[in-house]
Coordinates of N, CA and C and ligand atoms in Angstrom, one line a residue:
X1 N -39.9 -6.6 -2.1 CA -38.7 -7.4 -2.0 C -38.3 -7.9 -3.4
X2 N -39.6 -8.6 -4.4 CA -39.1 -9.1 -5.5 C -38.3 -7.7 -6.5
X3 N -38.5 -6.8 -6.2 CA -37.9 -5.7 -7.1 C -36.3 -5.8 -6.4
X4 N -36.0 -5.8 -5.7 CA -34.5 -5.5 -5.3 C -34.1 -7.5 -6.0
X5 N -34.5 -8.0 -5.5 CA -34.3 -9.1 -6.5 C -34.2 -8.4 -8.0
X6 N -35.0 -8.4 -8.3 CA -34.8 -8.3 -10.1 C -33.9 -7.1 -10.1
X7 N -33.8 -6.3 -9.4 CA -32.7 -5.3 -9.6 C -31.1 -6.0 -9.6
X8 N -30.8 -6.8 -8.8 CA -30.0 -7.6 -8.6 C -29.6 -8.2 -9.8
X9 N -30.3 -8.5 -10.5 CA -30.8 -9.6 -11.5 C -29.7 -8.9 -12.8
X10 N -29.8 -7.3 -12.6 CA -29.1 -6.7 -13.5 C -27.3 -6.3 -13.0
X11 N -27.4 -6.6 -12.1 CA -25.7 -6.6 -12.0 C -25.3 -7.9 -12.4
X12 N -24.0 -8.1 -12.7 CA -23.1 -9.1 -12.5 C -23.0 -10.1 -11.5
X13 N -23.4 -11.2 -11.4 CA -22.8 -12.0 -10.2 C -21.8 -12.7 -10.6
X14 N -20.9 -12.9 -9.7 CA -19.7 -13.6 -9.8 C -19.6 -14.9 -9.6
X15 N -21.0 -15.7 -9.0 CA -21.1 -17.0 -8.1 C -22.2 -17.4 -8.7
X16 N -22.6 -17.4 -9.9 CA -23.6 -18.1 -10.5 C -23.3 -19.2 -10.7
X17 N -22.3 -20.0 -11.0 CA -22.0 -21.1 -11.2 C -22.7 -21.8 -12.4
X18 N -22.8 -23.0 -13.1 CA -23.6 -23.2 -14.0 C -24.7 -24.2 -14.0
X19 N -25.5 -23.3 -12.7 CA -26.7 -24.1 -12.6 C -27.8 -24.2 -13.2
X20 N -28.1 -22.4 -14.1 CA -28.7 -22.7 -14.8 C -28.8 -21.6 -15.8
X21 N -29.4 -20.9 -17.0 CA -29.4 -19.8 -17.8 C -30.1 -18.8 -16.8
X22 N -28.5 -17.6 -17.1 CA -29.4 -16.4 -16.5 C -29.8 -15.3 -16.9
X23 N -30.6 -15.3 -18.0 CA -31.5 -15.0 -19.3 C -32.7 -15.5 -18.6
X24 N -32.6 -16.4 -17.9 CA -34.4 -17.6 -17.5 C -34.6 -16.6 -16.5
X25 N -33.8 -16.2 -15.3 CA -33.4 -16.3 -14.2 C -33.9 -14.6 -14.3
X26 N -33.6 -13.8 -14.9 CA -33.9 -12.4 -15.3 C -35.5 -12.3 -16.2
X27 N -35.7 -13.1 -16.7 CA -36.9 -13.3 -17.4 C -38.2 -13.6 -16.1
X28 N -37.6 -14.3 -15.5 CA -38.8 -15.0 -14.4 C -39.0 -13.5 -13.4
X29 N -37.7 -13.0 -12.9 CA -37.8 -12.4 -12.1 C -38.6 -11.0 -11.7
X30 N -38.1 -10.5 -13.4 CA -38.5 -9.1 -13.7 C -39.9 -9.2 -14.6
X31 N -40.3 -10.3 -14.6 CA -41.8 -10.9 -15.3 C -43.0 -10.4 -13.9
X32 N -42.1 -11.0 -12.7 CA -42.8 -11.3 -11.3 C -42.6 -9.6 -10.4
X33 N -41.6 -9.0 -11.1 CA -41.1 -8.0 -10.2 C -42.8 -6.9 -11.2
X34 N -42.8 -7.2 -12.1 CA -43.4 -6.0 -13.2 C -44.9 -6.1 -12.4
X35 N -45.4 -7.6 -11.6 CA -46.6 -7.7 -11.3 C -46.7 -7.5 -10.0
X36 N -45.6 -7.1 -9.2 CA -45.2 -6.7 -7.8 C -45.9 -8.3 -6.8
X37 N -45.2 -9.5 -7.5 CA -45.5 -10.5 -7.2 C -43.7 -11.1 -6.7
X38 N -43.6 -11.8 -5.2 CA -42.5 -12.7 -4.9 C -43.0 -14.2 -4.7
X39 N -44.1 -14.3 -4.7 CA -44.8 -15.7 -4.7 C -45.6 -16.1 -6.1
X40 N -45.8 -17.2 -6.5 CA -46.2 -18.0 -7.1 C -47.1 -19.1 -7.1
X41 N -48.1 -19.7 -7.5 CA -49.3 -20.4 -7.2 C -49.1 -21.7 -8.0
X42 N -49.2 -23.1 -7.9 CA -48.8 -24.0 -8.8 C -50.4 -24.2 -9.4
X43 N -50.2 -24.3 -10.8 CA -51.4 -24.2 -11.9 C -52.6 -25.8 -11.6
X44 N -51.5 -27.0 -10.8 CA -52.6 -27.8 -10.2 C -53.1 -27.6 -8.7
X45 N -52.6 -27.7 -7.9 CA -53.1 -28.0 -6.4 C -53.1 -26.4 -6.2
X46 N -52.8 -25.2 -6.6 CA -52.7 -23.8 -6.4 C -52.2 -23.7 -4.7
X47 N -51.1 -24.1 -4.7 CA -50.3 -24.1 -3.3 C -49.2 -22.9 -3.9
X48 N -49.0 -22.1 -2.7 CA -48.3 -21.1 -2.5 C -47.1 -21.5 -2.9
X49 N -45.7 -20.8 -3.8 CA -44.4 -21.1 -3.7 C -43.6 -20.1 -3.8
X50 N -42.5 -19.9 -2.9 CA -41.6 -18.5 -2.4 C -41.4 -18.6 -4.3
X51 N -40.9 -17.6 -4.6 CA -39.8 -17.4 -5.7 C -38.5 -16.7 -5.1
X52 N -37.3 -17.5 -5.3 CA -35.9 -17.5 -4.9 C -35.1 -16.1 -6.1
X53 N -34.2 -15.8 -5.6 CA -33.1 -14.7 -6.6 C -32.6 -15.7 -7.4
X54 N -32.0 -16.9 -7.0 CA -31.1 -18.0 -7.4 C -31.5 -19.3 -7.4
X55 N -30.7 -19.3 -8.3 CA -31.2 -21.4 -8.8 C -31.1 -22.3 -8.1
X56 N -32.6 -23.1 -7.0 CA -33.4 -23.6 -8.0 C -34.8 -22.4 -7.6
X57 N -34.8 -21.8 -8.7 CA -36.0 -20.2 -8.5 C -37.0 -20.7 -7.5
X58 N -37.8 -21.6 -7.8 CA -38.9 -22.3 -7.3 C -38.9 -23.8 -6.4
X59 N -39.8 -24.1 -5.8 CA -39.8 -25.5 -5.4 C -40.8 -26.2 -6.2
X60 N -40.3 -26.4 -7.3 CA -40.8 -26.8 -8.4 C -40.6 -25.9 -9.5
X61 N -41.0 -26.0 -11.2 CA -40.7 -25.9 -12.2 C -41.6 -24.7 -13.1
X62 N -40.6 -23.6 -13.6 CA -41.6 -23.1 -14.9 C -42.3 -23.5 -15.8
X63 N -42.7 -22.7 -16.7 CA -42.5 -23.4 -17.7 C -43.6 -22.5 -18.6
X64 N -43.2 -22.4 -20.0 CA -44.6 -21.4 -20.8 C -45.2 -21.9 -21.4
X65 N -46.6 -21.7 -21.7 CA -47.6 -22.1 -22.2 C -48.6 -21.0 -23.2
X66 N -48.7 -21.8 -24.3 CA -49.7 -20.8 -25.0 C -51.7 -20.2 -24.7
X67 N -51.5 -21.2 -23.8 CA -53.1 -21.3 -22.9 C -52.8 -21.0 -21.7
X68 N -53.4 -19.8 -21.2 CA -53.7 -19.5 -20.2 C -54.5 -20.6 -19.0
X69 N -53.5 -21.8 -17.9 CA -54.3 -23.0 -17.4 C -55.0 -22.4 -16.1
X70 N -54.5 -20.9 -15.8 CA -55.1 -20.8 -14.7 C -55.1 -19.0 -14.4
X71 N -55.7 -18.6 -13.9 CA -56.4 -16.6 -14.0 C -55.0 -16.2 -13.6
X72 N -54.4 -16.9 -12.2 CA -52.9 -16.3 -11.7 C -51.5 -16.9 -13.2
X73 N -52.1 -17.2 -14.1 CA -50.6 -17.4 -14.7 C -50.6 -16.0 -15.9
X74 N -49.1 -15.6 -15.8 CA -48.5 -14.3 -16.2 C -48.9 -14.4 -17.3
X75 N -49.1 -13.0 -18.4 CA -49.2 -13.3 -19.6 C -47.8 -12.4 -19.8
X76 N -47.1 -13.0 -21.3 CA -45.8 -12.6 -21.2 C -45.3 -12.7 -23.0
X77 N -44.6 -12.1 -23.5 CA -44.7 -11.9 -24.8 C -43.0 -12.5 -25.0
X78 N -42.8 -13.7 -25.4 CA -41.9 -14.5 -25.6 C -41.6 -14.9 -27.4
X79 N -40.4 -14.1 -27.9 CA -40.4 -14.0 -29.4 C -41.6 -14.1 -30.2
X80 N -41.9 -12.2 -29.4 CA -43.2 -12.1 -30.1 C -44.5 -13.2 -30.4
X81 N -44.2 -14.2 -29.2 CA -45.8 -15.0 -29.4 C -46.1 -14.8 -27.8
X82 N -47.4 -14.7 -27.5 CA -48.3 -14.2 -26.3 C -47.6 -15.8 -25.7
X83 N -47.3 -16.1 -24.8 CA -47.5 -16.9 -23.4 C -47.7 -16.7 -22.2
X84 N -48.3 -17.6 -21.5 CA -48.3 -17.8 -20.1 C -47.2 -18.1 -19.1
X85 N -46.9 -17.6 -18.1 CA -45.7 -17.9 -17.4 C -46.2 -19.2 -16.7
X86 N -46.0 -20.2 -16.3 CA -46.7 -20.9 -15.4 C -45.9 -21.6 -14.6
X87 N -46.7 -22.2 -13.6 CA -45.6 -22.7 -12.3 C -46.1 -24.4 -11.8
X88 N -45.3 -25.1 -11.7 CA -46.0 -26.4 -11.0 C -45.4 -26.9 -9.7
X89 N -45.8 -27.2 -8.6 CA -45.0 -27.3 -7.5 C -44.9 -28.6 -7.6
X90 N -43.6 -29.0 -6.5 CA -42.7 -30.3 -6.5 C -43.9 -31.4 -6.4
X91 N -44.5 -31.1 -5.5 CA -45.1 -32.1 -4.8 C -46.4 -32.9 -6.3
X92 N -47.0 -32.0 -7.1 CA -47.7 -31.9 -8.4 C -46.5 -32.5 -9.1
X93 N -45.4 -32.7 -9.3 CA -44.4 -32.9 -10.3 C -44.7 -34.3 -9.8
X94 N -44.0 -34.8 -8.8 CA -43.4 -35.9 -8.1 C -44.6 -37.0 -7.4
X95 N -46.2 -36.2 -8.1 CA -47.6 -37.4 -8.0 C -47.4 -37.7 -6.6
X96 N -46.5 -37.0 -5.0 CA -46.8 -36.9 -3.8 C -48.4 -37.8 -3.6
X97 N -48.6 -38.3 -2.7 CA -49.9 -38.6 -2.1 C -50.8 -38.1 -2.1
X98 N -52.2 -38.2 -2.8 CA -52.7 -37.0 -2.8 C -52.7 -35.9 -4.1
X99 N -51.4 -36.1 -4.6 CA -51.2 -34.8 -5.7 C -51.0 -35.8 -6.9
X100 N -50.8 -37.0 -7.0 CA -50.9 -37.8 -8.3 C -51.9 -37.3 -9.3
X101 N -51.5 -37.5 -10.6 CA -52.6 -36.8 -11.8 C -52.5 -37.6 -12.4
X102 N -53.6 -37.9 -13.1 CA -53.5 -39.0 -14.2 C -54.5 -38.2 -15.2
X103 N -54.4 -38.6 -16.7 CA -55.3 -38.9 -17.4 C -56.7 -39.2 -17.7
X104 N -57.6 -38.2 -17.6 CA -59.5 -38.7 -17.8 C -59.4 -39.6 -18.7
X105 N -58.7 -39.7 -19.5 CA -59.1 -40.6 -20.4 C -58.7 -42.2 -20.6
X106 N -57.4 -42.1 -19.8 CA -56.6 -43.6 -20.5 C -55.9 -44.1 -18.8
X107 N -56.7 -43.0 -18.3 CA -55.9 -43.0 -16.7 C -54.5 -43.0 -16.6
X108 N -53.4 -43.0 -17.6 CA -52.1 -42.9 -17.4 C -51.7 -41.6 -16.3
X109 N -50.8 -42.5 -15.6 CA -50.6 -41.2 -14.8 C -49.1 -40.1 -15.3
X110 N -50.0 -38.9 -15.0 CA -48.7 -37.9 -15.4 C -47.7 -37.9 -14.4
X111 N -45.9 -37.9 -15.1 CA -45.1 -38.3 -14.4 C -44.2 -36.5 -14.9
X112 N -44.0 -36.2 -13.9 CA -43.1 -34.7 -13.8 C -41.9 -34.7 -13.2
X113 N -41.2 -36.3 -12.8 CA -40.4 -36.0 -11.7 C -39.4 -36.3 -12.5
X114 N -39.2 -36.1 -13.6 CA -37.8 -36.0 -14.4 C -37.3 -35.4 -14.8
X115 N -38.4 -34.1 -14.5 CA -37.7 -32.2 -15.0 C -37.2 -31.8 -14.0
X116 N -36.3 -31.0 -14.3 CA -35.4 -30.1 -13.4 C -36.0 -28.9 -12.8
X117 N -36.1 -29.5 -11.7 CA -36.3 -28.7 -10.5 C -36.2 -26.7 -10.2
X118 N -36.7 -25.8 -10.2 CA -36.1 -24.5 -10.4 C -35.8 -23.6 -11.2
X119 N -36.4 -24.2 -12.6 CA -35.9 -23.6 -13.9 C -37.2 -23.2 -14.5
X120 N -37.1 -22.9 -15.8 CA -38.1 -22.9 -16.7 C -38.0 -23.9 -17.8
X121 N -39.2 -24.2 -18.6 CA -39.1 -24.9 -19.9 C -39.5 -23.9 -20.5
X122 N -39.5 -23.8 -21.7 CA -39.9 -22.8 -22.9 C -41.5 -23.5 -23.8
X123 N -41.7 -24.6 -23.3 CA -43.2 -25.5 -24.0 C -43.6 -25.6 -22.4
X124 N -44.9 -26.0 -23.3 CA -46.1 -26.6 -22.5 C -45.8 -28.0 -22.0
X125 N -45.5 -28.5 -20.8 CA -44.9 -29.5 -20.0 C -46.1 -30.8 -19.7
X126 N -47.4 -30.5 -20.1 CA -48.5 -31.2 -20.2 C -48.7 -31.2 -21.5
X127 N -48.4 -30.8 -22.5 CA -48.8 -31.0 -23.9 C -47.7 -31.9 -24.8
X128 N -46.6 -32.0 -23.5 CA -45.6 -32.4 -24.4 C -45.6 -33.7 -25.1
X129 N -45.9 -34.7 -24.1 CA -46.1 -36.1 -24.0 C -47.5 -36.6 -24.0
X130 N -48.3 -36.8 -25.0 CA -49.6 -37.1 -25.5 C -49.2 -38.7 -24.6
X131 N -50.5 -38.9 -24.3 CA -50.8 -40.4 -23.8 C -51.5 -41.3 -24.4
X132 N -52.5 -40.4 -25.1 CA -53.8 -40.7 -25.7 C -54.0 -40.4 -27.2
X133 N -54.8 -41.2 -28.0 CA -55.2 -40.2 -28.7 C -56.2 -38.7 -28.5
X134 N -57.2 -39.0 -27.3 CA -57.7 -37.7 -26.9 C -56.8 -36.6 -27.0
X135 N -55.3 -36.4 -26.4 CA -54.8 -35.4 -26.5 C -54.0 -35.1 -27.7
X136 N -54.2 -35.6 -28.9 CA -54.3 -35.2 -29.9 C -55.2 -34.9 -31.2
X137 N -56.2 -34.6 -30.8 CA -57.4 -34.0 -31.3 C -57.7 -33.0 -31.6
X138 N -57.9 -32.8 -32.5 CA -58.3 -31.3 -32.9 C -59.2 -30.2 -32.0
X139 N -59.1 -29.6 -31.8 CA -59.7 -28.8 -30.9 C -61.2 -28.3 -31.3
X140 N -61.2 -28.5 -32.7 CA -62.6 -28.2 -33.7 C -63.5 -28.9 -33.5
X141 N -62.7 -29.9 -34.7 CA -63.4 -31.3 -35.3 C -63.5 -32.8 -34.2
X142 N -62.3 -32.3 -33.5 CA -62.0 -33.7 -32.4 C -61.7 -34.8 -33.4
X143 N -61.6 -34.7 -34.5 CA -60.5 -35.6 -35.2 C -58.9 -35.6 -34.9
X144 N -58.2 -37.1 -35.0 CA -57.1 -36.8 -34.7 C -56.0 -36.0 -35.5
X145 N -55.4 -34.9 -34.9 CA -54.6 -34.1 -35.6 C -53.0 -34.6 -36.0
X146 N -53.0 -35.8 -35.8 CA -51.6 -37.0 -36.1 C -52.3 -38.3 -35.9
X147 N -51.7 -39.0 -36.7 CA -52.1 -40.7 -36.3 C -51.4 -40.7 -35.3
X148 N -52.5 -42.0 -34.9 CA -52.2 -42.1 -33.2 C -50.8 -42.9 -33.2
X149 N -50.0 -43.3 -33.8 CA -48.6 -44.0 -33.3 C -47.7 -42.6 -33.8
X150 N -48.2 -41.8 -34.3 CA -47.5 -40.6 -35.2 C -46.4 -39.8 -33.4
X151 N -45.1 -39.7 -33.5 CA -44.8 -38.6 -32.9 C -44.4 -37.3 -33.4
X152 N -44.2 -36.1 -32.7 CA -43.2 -35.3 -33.4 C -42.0 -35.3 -33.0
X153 N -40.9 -34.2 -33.3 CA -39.7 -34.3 -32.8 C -38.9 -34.0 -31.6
X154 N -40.1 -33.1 -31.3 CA -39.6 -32.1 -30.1 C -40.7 -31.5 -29.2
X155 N -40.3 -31.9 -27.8 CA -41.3 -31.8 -26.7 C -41.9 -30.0 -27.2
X156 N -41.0 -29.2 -27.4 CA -41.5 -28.0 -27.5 C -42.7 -28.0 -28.8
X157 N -42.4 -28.8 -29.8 CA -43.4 -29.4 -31.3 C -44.7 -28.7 -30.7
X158 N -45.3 -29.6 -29.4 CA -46.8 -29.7 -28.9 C -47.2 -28.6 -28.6
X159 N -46.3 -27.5 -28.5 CA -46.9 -26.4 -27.4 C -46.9 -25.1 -29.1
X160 N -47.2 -25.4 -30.3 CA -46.8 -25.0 -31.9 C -48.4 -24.6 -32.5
X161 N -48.8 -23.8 -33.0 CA -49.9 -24.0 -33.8 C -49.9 -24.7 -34.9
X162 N -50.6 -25.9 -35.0 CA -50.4 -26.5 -36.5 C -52.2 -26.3 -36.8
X163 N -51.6 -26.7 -38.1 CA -53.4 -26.8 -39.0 C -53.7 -28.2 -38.9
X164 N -55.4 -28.2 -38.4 CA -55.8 -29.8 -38.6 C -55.8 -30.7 -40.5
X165 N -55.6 -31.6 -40.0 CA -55.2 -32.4 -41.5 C -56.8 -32.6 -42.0
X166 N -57.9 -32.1 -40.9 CA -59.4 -32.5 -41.6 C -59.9 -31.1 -41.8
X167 N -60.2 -30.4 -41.0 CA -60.9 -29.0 -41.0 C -60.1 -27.5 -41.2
X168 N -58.6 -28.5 -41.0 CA -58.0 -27.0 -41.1 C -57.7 -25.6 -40.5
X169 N -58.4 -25.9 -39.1 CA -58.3 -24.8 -37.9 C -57.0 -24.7 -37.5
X170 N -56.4 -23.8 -37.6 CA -54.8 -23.5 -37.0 C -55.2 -23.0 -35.3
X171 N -54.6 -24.1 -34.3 CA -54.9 -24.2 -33.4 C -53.4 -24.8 -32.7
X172 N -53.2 -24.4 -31.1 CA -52.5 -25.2 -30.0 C -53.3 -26.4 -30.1
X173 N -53.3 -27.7 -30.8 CA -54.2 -28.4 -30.4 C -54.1 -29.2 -29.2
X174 N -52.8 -29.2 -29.2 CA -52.2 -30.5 -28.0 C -52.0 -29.9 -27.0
X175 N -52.4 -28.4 -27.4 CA -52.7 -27.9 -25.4 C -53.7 -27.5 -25.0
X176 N -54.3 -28.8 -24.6 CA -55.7 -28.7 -23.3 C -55.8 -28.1 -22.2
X177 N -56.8 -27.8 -22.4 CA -57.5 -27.4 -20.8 C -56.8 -29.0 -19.8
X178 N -56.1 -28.1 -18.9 CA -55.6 -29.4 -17.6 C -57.0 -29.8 -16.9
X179 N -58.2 -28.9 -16.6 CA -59.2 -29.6 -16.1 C -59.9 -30.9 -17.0
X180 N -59.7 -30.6 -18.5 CA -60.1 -31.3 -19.1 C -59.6 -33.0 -19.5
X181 N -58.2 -32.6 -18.7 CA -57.5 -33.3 -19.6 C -57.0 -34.8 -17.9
X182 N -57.0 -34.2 -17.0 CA -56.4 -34.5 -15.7 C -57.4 -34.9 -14.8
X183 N -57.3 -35.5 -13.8 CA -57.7 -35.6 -12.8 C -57.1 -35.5 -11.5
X184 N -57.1 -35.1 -10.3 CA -56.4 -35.3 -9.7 C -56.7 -34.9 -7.9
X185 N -56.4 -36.6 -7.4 CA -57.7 -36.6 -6.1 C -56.9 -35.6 -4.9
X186 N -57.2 -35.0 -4.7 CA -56.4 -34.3 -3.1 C -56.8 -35.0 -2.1
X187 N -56.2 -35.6 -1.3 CA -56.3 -36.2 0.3 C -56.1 -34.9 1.2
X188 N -57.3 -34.8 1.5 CA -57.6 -33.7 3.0 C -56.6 -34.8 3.8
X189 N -55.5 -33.4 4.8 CA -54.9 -34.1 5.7 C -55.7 -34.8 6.9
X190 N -55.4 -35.6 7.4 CA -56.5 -36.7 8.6 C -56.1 -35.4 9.4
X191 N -57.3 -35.2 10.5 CA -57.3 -34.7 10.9 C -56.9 -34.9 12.3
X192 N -56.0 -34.0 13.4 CA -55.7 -34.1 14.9 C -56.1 -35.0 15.4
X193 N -55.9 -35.9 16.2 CA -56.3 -37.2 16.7 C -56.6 -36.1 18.0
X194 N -57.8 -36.3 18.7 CA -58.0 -35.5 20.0 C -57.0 -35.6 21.3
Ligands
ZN1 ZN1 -49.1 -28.4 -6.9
ZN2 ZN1 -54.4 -40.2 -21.9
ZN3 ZN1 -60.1 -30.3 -37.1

């Protein structure tokens, strides 16, 4: 099915409206069509999500990353630098009951519910927003790779190889492993009252 989608993908539509770039929209599709994949797995709770022809693609959000967070995310060659395709469902965005994520380290909880819904981002959407100084650590040395009040300018900045200011490893540093970096309790649904 996802192939006649991405086939689609290359005609003209006349009713796209401007909900969202359809550059993203041909990108996602024929990424998913090449792996004979129409579903998608979210990189936290790994819950199933259709992928749609039209915007909003997903029930929940793209987005690329230079770290592979999980075996099912795509690998995909994005102006010539290796990424991952990756997917996060609504309910993971939106900290749902159950799906809330916080921080191992400072317990702050991660908040997703102010991205747009069905799209992609072009950065890493957990690397963007450091909480801690843990998540700006060198990945070597575990010294901090910015002073801790230090920002950069641009959410996409985090998802960049820079060189540590101590050791000098050119490294993603600000993109962790999500196991490492998250916690996040799942509530088994209660079960059938007899
Ligand atoms: Zn999820
Ligand atoms: Zn933190
Ligand atoms: Zn270092």
């Amino acid at each position: 099915m996802i192939n006649s989608l991405a086939f689609r993908c290359l005609l003209k539509t006349e009713d796209e409206g401007n909900h969202g770039n359809d550059d993203t929209r041909c990108f996602i599709l024929s990424t998913l069509a090449s792996q004979g994949r129409s579903k998608v797995q979210c990189v936290l709770c790994e819950e199933y999500m259709l992928v749609f022809d039209r915007y909003p693609l997903v029930d929940g959000t793209f987005f690329l990353s230079p770290r592979q967070h999980a075996k099912f995310c795509i690998e995909v060659k994005v102006e010539g630098r290796m990424q991952f395709l990756t997917c996060v469902c609504m309910g993971c965005l939106e900290g749902v009951t159950g799906k809330a994520v916080s921080c191992r380290f400072c317990k702050t909880r991660w908040d997703g519910s102010s991205l747009v819904l069905g799209t992609m981002y072009s950065y890493d959407i957990f690397a963007a927003m450091p909480c801690c100084v843990e998540r700006i650590k060198c990945n070597s040395c575990f010294k901090p790779v910015l002073h801790p009040a230090q920002r950069l300018n641009y959410f996409s900045d985090y998802s960049h190889m820079v060189p540590c200011p101590h050791c000098r490893t050119l490294d993603t540093h600000f993109v962790k492993p999500l196991g490492y970096c998250y916690v996040q309790r799942m509530v088994r649904p209660l079960s059938q009252w007899p």
